[in-house]
PDB file of C-alpha atoms in Angstrom:
ATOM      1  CA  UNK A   1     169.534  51.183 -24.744  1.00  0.00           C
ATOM      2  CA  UNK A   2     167.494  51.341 -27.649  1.00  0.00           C
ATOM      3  CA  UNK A   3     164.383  52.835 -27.152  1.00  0.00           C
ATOM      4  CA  UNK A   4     161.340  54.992 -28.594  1.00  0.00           C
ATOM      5  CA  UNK A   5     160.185  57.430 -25.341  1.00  0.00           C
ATOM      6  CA  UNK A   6     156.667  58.732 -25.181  1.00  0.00           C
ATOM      7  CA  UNK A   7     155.643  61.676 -23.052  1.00  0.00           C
ATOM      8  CA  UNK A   8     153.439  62.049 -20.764  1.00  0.00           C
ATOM      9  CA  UNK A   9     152.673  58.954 -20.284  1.00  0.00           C
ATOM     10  CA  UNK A  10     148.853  59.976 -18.814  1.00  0.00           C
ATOM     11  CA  UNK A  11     147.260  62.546 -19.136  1.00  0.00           C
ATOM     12  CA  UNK A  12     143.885  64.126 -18.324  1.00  0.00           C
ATOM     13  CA  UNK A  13     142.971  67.234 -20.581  1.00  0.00           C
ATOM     14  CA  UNK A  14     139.962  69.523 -21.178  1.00  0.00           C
ATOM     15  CA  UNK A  15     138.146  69.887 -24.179  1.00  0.00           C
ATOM     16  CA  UNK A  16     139.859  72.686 -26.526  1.00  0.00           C
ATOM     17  CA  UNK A  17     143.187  72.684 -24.751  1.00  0.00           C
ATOM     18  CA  UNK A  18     145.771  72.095 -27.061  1.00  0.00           C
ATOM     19  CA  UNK A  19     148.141  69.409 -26.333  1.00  0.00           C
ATOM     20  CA  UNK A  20     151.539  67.642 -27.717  1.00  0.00           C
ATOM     21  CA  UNK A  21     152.227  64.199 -27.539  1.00  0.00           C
ATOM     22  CA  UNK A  22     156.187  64.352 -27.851  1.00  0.00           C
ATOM     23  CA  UNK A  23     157.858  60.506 -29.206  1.00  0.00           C
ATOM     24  CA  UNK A  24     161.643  60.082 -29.133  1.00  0.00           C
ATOM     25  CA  UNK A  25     163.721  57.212 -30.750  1.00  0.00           C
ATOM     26  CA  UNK A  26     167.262  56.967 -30.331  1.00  0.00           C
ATOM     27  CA  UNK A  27     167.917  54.376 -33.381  1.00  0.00           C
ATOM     28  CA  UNK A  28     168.583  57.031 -36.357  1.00  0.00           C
ATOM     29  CA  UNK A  29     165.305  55.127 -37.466  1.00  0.00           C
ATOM     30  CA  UNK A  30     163.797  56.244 -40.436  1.00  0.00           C
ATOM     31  CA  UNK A  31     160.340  55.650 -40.258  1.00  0.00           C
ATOM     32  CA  UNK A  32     157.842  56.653 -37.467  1.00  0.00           C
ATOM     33  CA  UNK A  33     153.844  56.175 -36.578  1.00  0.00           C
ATOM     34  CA  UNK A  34     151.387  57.236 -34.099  1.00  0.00           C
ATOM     35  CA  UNK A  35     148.685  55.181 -33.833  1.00  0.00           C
ATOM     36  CA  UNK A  36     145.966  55.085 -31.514  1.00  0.00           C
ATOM     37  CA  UNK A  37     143.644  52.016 -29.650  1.00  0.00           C
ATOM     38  CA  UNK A  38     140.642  51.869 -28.439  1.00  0.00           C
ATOM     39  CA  UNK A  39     138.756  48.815 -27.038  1.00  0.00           C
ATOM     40  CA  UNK A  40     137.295  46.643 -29.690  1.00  0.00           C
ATOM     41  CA  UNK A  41     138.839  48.623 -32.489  1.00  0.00           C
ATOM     42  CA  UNK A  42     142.992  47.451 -32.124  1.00  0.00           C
ATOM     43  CA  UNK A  43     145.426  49.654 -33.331  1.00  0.00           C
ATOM     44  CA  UNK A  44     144.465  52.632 -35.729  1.00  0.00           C
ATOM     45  CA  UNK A  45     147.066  54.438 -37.360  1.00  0.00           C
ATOM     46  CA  UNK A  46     147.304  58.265 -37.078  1.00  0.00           C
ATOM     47  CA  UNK A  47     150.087  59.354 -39.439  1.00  0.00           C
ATOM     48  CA  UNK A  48     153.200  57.957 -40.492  1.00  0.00           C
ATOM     49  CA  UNK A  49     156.788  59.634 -41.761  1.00  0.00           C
ATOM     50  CA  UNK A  50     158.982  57.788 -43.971  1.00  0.00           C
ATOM     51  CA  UNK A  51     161.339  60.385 -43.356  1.00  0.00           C
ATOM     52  CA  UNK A  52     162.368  64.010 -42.342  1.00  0.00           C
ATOM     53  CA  UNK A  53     159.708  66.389 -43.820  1.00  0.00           C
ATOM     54  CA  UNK A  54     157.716  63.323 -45.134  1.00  0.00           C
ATOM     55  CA  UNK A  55     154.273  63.052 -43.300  1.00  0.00           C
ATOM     56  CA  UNK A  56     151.490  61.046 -44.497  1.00  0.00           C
ATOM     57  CA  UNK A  57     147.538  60.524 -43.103  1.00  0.00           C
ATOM     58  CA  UNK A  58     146.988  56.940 -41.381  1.00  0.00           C
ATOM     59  CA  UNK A  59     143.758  55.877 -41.455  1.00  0.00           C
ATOM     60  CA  UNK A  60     141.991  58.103 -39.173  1.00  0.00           C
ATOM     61  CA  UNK A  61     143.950  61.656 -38.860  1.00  0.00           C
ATOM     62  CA  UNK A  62     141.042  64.305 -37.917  1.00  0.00           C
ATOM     63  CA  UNK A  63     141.617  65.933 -35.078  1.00  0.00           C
ATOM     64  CA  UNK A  64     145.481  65.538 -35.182  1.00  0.00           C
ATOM     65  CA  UNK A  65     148.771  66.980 -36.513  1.00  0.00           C
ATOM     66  CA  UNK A  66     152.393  66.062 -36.704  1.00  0.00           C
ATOM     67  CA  UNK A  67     155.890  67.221 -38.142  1.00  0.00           C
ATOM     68  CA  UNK A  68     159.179  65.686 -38.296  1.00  0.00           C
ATOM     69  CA  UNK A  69     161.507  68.144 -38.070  1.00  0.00           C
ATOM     70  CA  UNK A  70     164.335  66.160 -36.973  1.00  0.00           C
ATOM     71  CA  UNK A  71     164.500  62.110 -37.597  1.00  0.00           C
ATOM     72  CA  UNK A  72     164.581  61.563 -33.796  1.00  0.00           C
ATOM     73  CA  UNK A  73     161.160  63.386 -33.163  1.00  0.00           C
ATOM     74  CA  UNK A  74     157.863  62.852 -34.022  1.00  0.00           C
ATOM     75  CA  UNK A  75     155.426  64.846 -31.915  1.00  0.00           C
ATOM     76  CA  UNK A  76     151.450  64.236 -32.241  1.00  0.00           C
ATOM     77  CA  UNK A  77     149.462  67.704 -31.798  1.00  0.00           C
ATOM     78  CA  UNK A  78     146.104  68.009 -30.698  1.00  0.00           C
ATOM     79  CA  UNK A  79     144.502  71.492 -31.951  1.00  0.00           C
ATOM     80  CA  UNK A  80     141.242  71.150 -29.651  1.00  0.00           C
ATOM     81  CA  UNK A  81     140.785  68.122 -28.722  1.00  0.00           C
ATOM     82  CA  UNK A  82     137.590  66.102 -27.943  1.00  0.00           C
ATOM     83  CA  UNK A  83     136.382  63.579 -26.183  1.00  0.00           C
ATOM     84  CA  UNK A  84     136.147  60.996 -28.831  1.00  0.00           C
ATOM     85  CA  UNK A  85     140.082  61.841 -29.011  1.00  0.00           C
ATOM     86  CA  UNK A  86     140.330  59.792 -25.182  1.00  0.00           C
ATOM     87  CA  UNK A  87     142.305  56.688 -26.085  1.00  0.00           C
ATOM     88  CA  UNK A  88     145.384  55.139 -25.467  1.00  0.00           C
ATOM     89  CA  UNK A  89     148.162  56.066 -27.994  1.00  0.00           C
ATOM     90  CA  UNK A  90     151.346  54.927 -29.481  1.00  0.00           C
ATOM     91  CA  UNK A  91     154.219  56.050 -31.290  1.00  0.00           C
ATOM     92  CA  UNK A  92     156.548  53.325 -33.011  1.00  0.00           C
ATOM     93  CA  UNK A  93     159.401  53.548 -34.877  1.00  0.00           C
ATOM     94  CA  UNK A  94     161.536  51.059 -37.750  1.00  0.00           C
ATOM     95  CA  UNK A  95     164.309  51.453 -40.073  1.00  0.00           C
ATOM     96  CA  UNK A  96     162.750  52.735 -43.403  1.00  0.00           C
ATOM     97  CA  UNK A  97     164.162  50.045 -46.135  1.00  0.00           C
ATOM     98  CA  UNK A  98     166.412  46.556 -45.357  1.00  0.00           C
ATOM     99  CA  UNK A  99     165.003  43.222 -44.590  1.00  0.00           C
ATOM    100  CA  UNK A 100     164.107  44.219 -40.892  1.00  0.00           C
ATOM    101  CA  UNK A 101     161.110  45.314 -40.390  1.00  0.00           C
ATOM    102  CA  UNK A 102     160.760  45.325 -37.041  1.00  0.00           C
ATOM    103  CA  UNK A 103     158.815  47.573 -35.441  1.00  0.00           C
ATOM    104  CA  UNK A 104     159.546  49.044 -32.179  1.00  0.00           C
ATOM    105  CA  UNK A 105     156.866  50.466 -29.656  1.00  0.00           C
ATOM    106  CA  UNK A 106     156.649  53.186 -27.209  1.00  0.00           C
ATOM    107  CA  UNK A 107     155.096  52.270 -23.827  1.00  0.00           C
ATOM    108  CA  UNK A 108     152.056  54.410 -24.925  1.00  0.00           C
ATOM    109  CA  UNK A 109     149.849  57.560 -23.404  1.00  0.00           C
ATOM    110  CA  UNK A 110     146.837  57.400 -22.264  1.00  0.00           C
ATOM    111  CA  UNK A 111     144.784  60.278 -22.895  1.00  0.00           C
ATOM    112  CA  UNK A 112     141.792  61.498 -21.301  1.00  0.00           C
ATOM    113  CA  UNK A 113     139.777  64.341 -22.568  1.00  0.00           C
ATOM    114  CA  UNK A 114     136.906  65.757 -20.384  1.00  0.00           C
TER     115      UNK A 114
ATOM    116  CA  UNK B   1     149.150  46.989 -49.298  1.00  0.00           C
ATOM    117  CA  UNK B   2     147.899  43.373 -48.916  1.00  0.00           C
ATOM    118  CA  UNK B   3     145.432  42.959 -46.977  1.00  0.00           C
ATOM    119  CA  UNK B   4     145.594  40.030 -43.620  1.00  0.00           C
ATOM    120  CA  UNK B   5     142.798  38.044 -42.836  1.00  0.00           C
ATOM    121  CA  UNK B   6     142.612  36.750 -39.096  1.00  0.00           C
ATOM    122  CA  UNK B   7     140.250  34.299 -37.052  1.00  0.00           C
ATOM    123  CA  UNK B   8     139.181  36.923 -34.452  1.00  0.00           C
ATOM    124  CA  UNK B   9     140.188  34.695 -31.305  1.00  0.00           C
ATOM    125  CA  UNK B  10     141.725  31.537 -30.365  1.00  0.00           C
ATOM    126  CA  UNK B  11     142.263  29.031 -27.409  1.00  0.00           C
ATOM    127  CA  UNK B  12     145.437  27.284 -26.567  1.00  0.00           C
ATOM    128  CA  UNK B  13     145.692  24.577 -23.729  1.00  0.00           C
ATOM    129  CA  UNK B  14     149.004  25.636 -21.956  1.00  0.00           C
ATOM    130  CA  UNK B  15     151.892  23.350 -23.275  1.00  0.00           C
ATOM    131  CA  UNK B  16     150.634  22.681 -26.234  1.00  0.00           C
ATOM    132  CA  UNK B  17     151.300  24.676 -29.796  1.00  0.00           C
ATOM    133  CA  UNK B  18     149.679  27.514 -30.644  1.00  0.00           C
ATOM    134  CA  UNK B  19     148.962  27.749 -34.330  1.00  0.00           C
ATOM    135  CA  UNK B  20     147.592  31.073 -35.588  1.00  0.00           C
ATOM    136  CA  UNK B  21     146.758  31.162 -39.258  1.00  0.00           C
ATOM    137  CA  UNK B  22     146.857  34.187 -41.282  1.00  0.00           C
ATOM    138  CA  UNK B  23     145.677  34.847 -44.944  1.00  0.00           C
ATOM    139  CA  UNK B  24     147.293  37.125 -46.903  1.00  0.00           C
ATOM    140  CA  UNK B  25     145.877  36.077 -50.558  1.00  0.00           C
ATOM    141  CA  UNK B  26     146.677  39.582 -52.367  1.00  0.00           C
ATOM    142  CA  UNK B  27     150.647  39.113 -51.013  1.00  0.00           C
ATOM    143  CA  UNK B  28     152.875  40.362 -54.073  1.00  0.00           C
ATOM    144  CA  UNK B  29     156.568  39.235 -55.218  1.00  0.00           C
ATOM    145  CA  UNK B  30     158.672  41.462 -52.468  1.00  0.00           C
ATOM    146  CA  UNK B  31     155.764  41.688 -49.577  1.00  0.00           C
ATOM    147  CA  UNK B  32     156.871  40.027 -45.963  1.00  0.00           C
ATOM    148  CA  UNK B  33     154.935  38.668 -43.476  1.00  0.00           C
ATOM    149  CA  UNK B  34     155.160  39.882 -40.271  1.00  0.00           C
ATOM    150  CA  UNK B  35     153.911  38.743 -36.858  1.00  0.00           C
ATOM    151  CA  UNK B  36     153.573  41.435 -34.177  1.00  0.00           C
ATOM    152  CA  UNK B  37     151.746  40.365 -30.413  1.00  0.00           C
ATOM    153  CA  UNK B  38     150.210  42.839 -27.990  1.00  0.00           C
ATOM    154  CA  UNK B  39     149.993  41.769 -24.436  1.00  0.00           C
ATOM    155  CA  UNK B  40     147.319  43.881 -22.594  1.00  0.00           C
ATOM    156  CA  UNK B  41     148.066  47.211 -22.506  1.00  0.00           C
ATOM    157  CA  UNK B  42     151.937  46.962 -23.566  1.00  0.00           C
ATOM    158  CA  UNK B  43     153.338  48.384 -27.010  1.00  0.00           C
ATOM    159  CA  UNK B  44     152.987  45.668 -29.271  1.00  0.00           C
ATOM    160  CA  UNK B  45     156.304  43.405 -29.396  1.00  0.00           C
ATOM    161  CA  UNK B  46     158.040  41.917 -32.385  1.00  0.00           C
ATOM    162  CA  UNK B  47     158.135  38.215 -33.393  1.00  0.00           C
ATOM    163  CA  UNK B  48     159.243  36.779 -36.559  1.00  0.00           C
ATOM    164  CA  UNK B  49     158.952  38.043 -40.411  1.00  0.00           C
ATOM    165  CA  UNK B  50     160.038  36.029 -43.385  1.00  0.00           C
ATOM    166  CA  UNK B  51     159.463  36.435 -47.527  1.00  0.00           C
ATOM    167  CA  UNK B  52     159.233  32.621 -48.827  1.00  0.00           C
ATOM    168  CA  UNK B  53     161.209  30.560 -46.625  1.00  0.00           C
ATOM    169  CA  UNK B  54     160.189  29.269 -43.397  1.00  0.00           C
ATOM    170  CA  UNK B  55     161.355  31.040 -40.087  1.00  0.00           C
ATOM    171  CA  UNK B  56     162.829  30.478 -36.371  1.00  0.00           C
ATOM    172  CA  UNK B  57     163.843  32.035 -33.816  1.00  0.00           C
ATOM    173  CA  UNK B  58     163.716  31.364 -30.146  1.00  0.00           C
ATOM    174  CA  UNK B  59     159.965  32.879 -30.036  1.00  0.00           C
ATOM    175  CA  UNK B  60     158.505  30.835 -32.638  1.00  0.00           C
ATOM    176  CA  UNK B  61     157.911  29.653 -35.933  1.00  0.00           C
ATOM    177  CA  UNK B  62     156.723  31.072 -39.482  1.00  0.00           C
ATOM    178  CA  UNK B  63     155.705  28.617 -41.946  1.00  0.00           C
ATOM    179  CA  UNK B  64     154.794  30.336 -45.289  1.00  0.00           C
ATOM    180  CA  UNK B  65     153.065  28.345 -47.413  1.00  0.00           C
ATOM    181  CA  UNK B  66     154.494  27.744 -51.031  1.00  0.00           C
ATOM    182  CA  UNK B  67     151.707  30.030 -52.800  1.00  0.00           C
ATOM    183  CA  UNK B  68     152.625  32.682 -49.979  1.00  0.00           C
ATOM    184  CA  UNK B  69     149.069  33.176 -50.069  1.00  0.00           C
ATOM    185  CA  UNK B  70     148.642  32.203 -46.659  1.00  0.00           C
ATOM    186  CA  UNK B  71     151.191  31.672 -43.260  1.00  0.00           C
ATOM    187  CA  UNK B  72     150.934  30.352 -39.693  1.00  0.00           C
ATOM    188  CA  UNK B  73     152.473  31.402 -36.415  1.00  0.00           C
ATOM    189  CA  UNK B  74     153.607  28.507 -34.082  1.00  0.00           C
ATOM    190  CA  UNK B  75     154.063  28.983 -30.488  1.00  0.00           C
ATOM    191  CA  UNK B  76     155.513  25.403 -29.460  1.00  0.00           C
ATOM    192  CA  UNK B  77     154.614  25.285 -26.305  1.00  0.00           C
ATOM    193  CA  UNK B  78     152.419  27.430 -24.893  1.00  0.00           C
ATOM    194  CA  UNK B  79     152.280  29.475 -22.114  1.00  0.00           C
ATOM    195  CA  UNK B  80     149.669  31.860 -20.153  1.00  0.00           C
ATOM    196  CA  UNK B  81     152.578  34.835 -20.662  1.00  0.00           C
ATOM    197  CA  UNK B  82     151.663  34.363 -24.462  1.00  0.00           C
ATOM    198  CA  UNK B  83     148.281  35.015 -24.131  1.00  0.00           C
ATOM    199  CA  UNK B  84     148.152  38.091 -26.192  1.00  0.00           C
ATOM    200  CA  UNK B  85     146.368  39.740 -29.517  1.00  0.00           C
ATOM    201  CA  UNK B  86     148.442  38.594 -32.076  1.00  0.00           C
ATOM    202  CA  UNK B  87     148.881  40.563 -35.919  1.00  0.00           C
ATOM    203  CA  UNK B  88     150.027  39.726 -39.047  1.00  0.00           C
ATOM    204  CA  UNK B  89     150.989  42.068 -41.448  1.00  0.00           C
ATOM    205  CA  UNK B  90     152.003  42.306 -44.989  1.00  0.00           C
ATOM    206  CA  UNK B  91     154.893  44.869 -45.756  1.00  0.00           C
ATOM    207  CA  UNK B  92     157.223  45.213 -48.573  1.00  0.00           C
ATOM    208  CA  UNK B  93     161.401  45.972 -48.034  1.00  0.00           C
ATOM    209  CA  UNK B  94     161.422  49.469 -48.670  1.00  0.00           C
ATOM    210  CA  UNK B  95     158.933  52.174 -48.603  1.00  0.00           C
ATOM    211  CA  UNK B  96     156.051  51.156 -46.640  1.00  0.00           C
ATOM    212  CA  UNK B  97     153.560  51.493 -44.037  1.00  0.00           C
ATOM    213  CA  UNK B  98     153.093  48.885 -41.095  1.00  0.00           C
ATOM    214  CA  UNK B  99     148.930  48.902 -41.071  1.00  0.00           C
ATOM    215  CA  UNK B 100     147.602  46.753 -38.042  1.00  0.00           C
ATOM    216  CA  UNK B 101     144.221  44.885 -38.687  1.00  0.00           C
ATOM    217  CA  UNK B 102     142.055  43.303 -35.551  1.00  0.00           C
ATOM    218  CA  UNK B 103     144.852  40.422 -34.883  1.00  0.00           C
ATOM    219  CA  UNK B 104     143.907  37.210 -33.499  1.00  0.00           C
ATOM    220  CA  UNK B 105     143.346  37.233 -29.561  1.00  0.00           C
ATOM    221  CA  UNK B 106     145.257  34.038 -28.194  1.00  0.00           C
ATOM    222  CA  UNK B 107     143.771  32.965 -24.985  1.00  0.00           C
ATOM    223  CA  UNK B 108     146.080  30.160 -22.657  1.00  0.00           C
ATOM    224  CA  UNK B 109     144.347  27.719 -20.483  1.00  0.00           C
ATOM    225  CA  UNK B 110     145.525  26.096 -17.774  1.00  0.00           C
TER     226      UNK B 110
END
């Protein structure tokens, strides 16, 4: 079954304890997001990767890391994270080029950080 | 990227259409326009995309207009399942970012 697979799925952290969001697809996609929501606000994107070794900044990125080592993976890394870091998250994924564009969704992780 | 311009929310009487407009005035030559839905907490859920030509499929409609300057989403008949935040983005075929603005927030009445 096609599929992009967040873990954990919730979480409750401390401030300063360093955390990884991991995100699996299993569609030899090319491209892959994090984004993150918070009431009010809709869906803010973290960082993107066109491809393996390509990373780019979304539109809010402090605070967070990622690498894409492999085209299946695309782990989000908190350093220290913060309270204003508590929000639900998602990781998505899409074939890079071609006239389909659609994009498909993890189930999310919701994050709290105390 | 082109930039979407949404109404913020919306009201549907169940059965009816929905009809969600979307600008998209900056749209260049080899942009598509997209339609995404979010329904609560979920992972938000393809719908349709199309370039110039209107679009079906067994979710709903896209008409583009002939400018491509602006589109709308049609839900034929309405349902309280589809009430949902709905998006519209503006993406070109190879290359590019997805960027999610506020969407529309669809609200079904019984």
């Amino acid at each position: 079954e096609a599929q992009v697979t967040q873990n954990p799925r919730y979480l409750i952290t401390v401030t300063g304890k360093k955390l990884t969001v991991t995100c699996s697809q299993n569609m030899n996609h090319e491209y892959m997001s994090w984004y993150r929501q918070d009431p009010g606000l809709g869906l803010r994107q973290i960082y993107y990767s066109m491809n393996v070794e390509v990373t780019d900044k979304g539109d809010v990125p402090e605070g967070y890391k990622v690498s894409r080592k492999e085209k299946r993976n695309f782990p989000l890394i908190l350093e220290s994270p913060s309270p204003n870091q508590t929000s639900l998250y998602f990781c998505a994924s899409s074939w890079g080029g071609g006239s389909s564009g659609e994009l498909f969704f993890g189930e999310g992780s919701r994050l709290t950080v105390l | 990227d082109a930039k979407t311009t949404q109404p913020p929310s919306m009201d549907c009487a169940e059965g009816r259409a929905a009809n969600l407009p979307c600008n998209h005035s900056t749209i260049s030559g080899n942009e598509y326009v997209y339609w995404y839905r979010q329904i609560h907490s979920q992972g938000p859920q393809y719908i349709i995309h199309g370039l110039k030509n209107n679009e079906t499929n067994e979710m709903a409609s896209l008409i583009i207009t002939e400018d491509r300057k602006s589109s709308t989403l049609i839900l034929p008949h309405a349902t309280l399942r589809d009430t949902a935040v709905y998006y519209c983005i503006v993406r070109s075929n190879y290359g590019q970012n997805f960027v999610f603005g506020p969407g529309t927030r669809l609200s079904v009445l019984p």
